[in-house]
Coordinates of C-alpha atoms and ligand atoms in Angstrom, one line a residue:
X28 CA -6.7 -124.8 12.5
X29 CA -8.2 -123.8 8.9
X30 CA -8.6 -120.2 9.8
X31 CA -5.6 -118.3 11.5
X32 CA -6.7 -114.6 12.6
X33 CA -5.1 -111.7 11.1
X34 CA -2.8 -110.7 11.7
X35 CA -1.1 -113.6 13.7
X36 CA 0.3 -113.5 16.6
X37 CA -0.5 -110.6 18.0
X38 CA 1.9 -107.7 18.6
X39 CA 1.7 -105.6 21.6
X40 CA 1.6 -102.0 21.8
X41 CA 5.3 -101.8 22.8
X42 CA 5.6 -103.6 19.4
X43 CA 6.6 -107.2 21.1
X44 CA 5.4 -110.5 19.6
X45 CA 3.1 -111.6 22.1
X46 CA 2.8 -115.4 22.5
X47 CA -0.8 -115.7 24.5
X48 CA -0.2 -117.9 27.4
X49 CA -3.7 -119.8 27.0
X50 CA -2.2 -120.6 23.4
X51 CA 1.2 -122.0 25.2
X52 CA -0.4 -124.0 27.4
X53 CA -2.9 -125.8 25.1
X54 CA 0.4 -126.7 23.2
X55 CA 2.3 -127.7 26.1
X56 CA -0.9 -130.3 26.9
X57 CA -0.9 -131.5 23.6
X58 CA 2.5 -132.3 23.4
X59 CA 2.2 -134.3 26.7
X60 CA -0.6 -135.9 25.4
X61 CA 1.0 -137.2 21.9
X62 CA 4.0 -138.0 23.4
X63 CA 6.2 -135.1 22.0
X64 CA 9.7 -135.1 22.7
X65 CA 11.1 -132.6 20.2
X66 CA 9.5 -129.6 18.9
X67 CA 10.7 -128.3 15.9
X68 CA 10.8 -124.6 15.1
X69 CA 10.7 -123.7 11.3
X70 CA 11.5 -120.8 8.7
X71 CA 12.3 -120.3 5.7
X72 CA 15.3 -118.8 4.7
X73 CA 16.7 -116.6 1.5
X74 CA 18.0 -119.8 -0.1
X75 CA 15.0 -120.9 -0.1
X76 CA 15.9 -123.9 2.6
X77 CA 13.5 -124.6 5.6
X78 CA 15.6 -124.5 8.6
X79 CA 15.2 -124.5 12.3
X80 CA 16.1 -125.2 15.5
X81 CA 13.8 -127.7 17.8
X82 CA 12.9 -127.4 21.8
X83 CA 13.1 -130.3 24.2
X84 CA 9.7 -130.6 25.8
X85 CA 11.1 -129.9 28.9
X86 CA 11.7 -126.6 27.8
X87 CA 9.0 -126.1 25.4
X88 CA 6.8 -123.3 27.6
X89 CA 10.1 -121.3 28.4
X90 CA 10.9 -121.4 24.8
X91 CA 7.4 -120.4 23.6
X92 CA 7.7 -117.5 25.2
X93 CA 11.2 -116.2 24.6
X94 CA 12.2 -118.1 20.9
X95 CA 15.0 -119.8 20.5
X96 CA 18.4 -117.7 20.6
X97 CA 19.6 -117.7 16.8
X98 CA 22.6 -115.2 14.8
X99 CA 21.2 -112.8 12.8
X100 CA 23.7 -113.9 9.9
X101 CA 21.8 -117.0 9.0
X102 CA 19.3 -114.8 6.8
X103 CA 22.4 -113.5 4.4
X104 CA 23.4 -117.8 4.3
X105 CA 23.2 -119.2 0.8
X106 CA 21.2 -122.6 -0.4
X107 CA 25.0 -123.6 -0.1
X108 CA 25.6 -123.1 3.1
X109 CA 28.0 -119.4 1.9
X110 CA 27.8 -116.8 4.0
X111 CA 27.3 -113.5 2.4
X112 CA 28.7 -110.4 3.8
X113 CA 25.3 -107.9 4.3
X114 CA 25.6 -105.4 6.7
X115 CA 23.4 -106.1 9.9
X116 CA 23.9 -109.8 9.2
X117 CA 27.2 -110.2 10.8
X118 CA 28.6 -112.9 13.4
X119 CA 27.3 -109.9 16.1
X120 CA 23.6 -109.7 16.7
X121 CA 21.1 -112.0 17.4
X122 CA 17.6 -113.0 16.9
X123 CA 15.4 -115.2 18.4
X124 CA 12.9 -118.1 16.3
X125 CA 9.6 -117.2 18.0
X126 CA 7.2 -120.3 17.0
X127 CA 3.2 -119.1 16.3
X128 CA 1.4 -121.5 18.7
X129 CA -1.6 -122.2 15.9
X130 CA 0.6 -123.6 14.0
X131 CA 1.5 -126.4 16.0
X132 CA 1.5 -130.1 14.7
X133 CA 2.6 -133.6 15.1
X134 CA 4.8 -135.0 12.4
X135 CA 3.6 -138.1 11.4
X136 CA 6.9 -138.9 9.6
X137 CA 8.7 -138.1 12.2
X138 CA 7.1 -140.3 15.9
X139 CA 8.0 -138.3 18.9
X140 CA 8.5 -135.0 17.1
X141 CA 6.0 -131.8 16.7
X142 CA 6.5 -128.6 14.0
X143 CA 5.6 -125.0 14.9
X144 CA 6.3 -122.7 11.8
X145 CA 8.5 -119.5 13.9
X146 CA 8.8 -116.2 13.2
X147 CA 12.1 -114.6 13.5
X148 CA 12.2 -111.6 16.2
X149 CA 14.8 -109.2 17.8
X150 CA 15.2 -110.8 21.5
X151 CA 13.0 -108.4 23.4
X152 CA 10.3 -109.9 21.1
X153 CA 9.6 -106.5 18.8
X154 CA 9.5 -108.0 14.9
X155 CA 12.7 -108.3 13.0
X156 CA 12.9 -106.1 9.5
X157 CA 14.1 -108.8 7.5
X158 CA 11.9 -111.8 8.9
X159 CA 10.2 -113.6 5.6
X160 CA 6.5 -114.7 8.3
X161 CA 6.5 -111.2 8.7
X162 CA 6.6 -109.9 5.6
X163 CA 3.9 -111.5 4.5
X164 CA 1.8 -110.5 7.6
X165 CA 2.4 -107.2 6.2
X166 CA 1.1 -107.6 2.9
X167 CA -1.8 -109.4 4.4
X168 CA -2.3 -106.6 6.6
X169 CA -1.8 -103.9 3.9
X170 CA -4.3 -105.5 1.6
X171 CA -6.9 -106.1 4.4
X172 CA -6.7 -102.1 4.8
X173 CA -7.6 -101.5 1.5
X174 CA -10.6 -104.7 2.2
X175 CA -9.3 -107.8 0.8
X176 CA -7.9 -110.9 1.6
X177 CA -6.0 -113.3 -0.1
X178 CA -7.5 -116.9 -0.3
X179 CA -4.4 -119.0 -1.9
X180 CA -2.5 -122.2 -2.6
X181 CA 0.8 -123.8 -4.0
X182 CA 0.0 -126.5 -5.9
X183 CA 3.4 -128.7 -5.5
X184 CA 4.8 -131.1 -8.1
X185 CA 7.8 -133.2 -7.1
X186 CA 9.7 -136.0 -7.9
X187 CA 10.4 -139.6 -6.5
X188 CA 12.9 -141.8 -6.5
X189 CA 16.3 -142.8 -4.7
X190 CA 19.6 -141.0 -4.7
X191 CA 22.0 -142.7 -6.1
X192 CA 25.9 -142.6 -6.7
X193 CA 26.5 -142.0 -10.1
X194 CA 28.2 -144.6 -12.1
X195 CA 30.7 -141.9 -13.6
X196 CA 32.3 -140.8 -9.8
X197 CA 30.0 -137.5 -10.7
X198 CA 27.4 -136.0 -8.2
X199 CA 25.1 -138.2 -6.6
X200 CA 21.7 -138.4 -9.2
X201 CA 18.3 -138.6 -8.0
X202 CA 16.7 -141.7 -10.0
X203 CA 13.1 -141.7 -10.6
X204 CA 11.2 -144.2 -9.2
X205 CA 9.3 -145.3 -12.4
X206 CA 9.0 -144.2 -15.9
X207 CA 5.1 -144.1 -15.6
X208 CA 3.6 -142.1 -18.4
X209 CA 1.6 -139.2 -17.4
X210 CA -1.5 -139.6 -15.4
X211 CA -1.4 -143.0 -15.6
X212 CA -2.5 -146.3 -14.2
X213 CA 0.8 -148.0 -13.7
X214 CA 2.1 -145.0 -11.9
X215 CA -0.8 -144.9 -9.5
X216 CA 0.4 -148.6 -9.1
X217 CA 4.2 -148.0 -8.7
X218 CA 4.0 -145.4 -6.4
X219 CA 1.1 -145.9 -4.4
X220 CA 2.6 -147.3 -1.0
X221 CA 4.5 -144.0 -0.8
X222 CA 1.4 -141.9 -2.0
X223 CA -0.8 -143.6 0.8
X224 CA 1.9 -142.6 2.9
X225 CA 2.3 -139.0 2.1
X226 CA -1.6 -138.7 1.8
X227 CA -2.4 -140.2 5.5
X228 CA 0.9 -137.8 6.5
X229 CA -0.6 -134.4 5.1
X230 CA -4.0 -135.1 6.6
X231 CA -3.1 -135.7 9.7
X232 CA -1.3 -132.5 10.0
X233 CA -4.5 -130.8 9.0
X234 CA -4.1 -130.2 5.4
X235 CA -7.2 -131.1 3.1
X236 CA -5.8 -132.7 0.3
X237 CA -7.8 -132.4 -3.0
X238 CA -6.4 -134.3 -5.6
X239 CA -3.5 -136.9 -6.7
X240 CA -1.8 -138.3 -9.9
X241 CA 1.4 -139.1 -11.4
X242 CA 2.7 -136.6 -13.5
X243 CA 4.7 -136.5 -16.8
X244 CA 8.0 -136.6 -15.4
X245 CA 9.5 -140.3 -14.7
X246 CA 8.9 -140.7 -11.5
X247 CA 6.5 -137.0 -10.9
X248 CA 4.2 -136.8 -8.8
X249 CA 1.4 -134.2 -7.8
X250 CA -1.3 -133.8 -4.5
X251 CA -2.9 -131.2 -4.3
X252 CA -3.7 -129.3 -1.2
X253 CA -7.1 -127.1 -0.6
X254 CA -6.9 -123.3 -0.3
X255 CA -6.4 -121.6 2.3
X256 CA -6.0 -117.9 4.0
X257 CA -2.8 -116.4 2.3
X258 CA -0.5 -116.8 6.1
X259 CA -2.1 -120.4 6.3
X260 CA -1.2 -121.5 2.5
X261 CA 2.5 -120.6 3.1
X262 CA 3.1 -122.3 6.6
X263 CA 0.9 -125.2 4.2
X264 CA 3.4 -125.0 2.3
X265 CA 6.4 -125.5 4.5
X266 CA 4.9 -128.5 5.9
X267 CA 4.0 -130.0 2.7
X268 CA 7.7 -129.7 1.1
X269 CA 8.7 -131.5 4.6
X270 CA 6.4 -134.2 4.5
X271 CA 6.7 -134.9 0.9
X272 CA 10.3 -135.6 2.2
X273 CA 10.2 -137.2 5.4
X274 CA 7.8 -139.7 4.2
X275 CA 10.3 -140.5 1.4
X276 CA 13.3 -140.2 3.5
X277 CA 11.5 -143.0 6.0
X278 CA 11.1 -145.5 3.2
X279 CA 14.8 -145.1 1.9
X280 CA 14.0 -143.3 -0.7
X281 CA 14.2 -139.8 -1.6
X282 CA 11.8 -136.8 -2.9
X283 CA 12.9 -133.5 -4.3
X284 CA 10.2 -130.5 -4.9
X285 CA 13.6 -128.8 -6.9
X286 CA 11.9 -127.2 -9.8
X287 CA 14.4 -129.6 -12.4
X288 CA 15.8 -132.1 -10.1
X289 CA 16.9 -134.3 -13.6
X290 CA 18.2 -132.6 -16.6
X291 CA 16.0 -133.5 -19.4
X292 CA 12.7 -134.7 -17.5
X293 CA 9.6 -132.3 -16.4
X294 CA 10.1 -129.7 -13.7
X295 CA 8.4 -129.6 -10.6
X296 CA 6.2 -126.3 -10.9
X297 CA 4.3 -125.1 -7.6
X298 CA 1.8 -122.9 -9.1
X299 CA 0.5 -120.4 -7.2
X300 CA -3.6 -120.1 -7.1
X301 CA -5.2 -116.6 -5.7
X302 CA -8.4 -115.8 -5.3
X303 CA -9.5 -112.4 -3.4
X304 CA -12.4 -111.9 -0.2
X305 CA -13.8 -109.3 1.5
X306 CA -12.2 -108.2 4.7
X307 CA -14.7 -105.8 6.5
X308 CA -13.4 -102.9 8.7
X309 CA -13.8 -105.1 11.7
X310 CA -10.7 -107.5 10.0
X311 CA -13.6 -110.6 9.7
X312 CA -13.9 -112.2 6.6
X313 CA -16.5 -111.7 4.3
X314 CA -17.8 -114.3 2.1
X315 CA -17.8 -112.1 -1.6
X316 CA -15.9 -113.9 -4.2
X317 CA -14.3 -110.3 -5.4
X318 CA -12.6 -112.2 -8.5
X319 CA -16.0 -113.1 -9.8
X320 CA -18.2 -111.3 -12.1
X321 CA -21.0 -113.4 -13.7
X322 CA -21.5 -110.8 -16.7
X323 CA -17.9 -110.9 -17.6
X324 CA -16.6 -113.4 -20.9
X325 CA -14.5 -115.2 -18.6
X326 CA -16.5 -114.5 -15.1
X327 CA -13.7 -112.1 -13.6
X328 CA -14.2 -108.9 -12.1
X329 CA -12.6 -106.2 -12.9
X330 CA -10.9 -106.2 -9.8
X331 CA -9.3 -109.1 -11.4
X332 CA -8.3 -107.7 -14.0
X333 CA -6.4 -104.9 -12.4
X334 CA -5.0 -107.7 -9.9
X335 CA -4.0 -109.1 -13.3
X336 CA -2.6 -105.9 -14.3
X337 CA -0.4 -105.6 -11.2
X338 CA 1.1 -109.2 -11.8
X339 CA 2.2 -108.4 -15.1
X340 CA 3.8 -105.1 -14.4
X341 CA 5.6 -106.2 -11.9
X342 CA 6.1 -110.2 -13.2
X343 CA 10.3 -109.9 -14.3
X344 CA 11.6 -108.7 -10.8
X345 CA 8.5 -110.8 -9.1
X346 CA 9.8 -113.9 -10.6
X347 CA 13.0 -113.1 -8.5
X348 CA 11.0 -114.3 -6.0
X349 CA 8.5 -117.2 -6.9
X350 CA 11.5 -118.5 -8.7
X351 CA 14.0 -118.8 -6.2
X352 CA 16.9 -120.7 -7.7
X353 CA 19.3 -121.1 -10.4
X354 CA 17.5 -124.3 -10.8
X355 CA 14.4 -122.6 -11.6
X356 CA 15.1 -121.0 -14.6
X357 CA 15.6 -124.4 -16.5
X358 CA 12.3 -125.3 -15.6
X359 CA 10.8 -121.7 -17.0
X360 CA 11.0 -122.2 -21.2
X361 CA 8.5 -122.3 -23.8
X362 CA 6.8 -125.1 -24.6
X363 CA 7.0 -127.0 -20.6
X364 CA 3.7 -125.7 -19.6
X365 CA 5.6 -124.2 -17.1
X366 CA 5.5 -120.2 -18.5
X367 CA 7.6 -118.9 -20.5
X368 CA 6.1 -115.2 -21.2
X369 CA 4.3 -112.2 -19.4
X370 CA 1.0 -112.8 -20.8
X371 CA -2.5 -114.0 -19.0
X372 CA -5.0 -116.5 -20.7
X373 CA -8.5 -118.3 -20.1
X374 CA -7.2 -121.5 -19.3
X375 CA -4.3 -121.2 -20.9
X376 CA -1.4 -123.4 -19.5
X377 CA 1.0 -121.7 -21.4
X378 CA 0.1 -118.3 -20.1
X379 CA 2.4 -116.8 -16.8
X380 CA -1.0 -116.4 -15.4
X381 CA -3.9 -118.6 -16.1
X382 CA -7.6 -117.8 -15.6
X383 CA -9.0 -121.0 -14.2
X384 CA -12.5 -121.7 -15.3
X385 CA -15.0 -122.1 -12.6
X386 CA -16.4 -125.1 -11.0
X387 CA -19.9 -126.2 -11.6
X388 CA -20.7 -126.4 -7.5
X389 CA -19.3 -122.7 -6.9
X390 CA -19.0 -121.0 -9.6
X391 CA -18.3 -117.6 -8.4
X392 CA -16.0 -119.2 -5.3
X393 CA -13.4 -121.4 -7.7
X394 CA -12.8 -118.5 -9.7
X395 CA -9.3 -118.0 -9.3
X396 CA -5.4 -116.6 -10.8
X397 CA -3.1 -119.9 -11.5
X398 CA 0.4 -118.0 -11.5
X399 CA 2.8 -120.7 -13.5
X400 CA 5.8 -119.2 -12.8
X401 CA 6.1 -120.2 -9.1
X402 CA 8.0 -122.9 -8.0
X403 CA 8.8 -124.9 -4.2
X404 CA 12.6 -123.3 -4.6
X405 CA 10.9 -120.1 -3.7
X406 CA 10.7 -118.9 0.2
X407 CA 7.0 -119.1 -0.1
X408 CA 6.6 -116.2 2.6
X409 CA 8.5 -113.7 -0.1
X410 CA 6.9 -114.8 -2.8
X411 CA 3.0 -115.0 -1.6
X412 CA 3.7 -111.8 -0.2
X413 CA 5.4 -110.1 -3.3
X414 CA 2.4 -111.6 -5.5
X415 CA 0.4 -109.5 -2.6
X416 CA 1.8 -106.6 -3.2
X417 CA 2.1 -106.8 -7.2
X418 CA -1.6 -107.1 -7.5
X419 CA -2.5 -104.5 -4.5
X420 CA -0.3 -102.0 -6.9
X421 CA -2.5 -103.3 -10.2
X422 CA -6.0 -102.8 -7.7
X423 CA -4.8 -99.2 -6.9
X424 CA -3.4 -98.2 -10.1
X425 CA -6.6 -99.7 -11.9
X426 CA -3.7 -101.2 -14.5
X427 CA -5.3 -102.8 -17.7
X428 CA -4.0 -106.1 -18.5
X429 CA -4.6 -105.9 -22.0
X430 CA -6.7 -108.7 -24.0
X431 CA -6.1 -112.3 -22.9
X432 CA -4.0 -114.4 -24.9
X433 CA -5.5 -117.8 -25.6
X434 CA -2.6 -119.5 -27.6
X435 CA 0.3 -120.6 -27.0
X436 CA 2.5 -117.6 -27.1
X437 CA 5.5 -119.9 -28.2
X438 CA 3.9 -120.3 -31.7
X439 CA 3.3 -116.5 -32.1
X440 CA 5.5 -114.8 -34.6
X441 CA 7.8 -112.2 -32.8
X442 CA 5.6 -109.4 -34.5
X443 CA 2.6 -111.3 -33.0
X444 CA 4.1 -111.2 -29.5
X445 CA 5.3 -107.9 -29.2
X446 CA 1.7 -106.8 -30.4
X447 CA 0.3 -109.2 -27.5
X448 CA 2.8 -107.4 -25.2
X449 CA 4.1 -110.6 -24.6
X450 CA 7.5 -110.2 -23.5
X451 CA 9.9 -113.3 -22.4
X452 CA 10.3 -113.7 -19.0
X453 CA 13.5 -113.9 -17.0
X454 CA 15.9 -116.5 -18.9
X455 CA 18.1 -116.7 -15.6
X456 CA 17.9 -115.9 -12.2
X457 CA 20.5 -112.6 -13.1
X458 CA 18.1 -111.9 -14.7
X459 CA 15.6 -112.2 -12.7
X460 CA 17.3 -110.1 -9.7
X461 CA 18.4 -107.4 -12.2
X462 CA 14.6 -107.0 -12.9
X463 CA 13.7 -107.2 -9.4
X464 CA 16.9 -104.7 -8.3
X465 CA 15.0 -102.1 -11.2
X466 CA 11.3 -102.8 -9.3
X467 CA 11.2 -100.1 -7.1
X468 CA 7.5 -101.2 -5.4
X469 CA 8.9 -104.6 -4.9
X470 CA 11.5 -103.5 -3.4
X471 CA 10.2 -101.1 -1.3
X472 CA 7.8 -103.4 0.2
X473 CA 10.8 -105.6 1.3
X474 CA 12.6 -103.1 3.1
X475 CA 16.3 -102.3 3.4
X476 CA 17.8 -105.2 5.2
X477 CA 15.9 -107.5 3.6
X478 CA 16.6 -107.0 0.1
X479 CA 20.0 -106.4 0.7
X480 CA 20.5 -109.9 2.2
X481 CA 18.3 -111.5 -0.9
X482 CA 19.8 -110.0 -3.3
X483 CA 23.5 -110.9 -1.8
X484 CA 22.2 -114.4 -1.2
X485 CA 20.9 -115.2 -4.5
X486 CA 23.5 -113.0 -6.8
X487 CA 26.1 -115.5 -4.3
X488 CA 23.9 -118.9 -5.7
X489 CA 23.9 -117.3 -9.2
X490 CA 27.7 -116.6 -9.0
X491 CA 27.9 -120.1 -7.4
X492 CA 26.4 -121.9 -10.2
X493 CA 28.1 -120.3 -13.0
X494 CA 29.6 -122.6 -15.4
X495 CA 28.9 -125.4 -13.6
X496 CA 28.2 -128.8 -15.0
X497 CA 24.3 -129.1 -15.0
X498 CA 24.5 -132.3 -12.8
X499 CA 26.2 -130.2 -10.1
X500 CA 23.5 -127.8 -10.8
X501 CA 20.2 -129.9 -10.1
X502 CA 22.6 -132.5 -7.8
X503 CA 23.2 -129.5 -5.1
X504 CA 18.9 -128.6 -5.8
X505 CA 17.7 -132.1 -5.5
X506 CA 19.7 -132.6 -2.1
X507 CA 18.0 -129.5 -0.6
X508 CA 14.6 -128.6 -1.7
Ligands
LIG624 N1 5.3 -129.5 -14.8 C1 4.8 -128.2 -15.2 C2 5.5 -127.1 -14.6 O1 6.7 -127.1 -14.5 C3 3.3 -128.1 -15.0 C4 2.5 -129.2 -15.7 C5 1.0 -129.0 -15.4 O2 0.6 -129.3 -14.3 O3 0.3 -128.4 -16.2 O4 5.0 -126.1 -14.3
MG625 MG1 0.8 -130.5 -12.7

């Protein structure tokens, strides 16, 4: 399942979310055939937080075809469970979770139970306005009228260990499994039962998984999953940030992907990797690396650059988005290799947006955009999708990112920075909304209801947070993400 069509699933002409019936009953066999009891169906809310509701197989055809009945109000509920008051999202009204057959998997961490990532539709089947899937079908669709598509990936860090009760009758603290130094030996060692585990786990669910090591955080760790087509890389991403938990949840211990799960340790970035294709008129894929330009200083195209452009013109309200939480704004400062400015670099880990040098085997194919300031806190639908849209706006409106910045922008004077153009980015996720309530392309794209229900949401976990004692802060994050 490495290639889903575009756009998936198809939508009839009468506007209906058509679930193919071949598609059902391939499903429906190979749920017999593995045994499945429970099928769950997954999306990701405005907090943030996967949710779901799961099919027994006995009703797993019916439900393929009609969803699952669900209230429209569970789009304006908050990574704290508080409902927000947006208009549309009321106890009156319902939608339905429609899962996308191609997405259907066995959970390894999970024996008799199966995962299909869902859209959420009105009941007839038409799309919903403020469904997160959708929206990045859109921007899919958008760019692949203008002949591109998005190749992409999160590339998750998180954090292991067990929760525990804390000795001072405060919230419950997550404590890292080791204090391993980063990218060592001895973490390989202390955490390798789990990292065979969560390795075997994500492969079988049909995720390549590149790479592996322990991270600088007590207790971090990071694998890395292959690229994919921009729809594909999301759902990965769901079922990564569940596996990475089950598979800890299953050996008593516990895993968070919260981008600062313990005050004072490394955050847990998910960097966000894009690279652009050729889409041909016909919707197949083409095989030009469009980010790549051999003659260029650092091989990008100009394409690239304007792609570039539209990130950074757009990066204070964006960050809204691929930094989801309170949480994450203690993970974005200077210095954490995390981001803390709006300014792009070759290879630069400090920089928002990193120009990755290419690999030796494909050197016009690995050329991609690292965005830094992306993070698993983030629904990863809204936030692919807004990154979509920022760089379509940069491609159209040609924008010139300026010259690259290859220093840390920390150590620049403040004269230095402003003539660098390097502003700081969001401090807060206030902030962050204010800059994204002021983006008028953003939010456009998202559409009425939507952004009315994310900005409630998250102006209700800002609100929420306020004050608080820090170990509240990352205790509730830790718990959930
Ligand atoms: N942990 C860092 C972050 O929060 C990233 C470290 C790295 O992989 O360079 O983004
Ligand atoms: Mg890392």
């Amino acid at each position: 399942m490495d290639q889903y069509p575009l756009p998936v699933p198809p939508i009839t002409a009468s506007g209906a979310v058509h679930a193919d019936s071949d598609a059902i009953a391939t499903v429906a066999a190979r749920a017999e055939a593995e045994a499945i009891s429970l099928v769950w169906f997954l999306y990701a809310d405005h907090g943030g937080i996967i949710r779901g509701k799961a099919a027994a197989a006995p009703l797993l055809r019916a439900r393929m075809v009609t969803g699952i009945g669900h209230t429209v109000a569970m789009m304006a509920m908050s990574m704290l469970d508080h409902l927000q008051p947006v208009a549309g999202m009321g106890p009156v009204g319902e939608v339905r979770i429609m899962p996308d057959p191609a997405t259907f998997v066995p959970l390894p961490y999970a024996p008799g139970a199966a995962a299909m990532l869902a859209d959420l539709v009105q009941p007839g089947g038409e799309p919903w306005e403020a469904c997160a899937r959708t929206y990045l079908k859109q921007a899919i669709a958008d760019l692949a009228a203008e002949g591109y598509a998005v190749t992409a990936a999160f590339e998750p860090e998180f954090t292991l260990g067990r929760r525990e009760a804390s000795p001072d009758g405060g919230p419950d603290r997550l404590v890292p499994a080791d204090d391993s130094l980063c990218y060592s030996a001895t973490g390989f060692h202390l955490a390798h039962d789990y990292t065979i585990d969560l390795l075997g786990a994500l492969q079988a669910q049909g995720l390549t998984v590149e790479h592996y090591y322990p991270e600088l955080g007590h207790g971090q760790q990071e694998m890395s999953v292959r690229h994919a087509p921009a729809l594909r890389a999301a759902d990965n991403h769901v079922l990564y940030r569940e596996t990475v938990r089950g598979v800890a949840f299953r050996r008593g211990m516990w895993a968070s992907l919260a981008p600062k799960p313990i005050p004072g340790q490394a955050g847990n970035g998910a960097h966000l990797h894009l690279s652009l294709r050729d889409v041909g008129t016909d919707g197949q894929l083409g095989d030009q690396a469009v980010f790549h330009d051999e003659q260029d200083r650092y091989r990008l195209s100009a394409t690239g650059y304007h792609f570039i452009g539209g990130l950074l013109a757009h990066l204070p309200g964006l960050v809204a988005l691929t930094c989801g939480s309170v949480n994450s704004y203690r993970r974005l400062a200077p210095q954490m290799w995390s981001s803390a400015y709006s300014v792009y670099g070759m290879d630069n880990r400090e920089a928002a947006i990193r120009i990755c040098s290419p690999m030796r085997d494909d050197p016009a194919g690995s050329v991609n955009l690292e965005l830094k300031p992306s993070d698993s806190s983030a629904n990863p639908y809204l936030s692919l999708g807004a990154c979509i849209y920022a760089g379509l706006d940069g491609i159209r409106r040609k924008l010139d990112p300026g010259d690259a910045v290859n220093v840390d922008p920390a150590t620049l004077t403040d004269a230095q920075r402003q003539a660098a153009g390097a502003s700081r980015l969001p401090a807060s996720l206030d902030e962050a909304l204010d800059a994204l309530a002021a983006d008028d392309l953003l939010l456009e794209s998202l559409g009425g209801l939507r952004r009315r229900a994310y900005l409630a949401v998250k102006r209700s976990e800002a609100a929420a947070f306020a004050g608080t004692d820090p170990a509240y802060e990352c205790f509730e994050h830790f718990t959930k993400i």
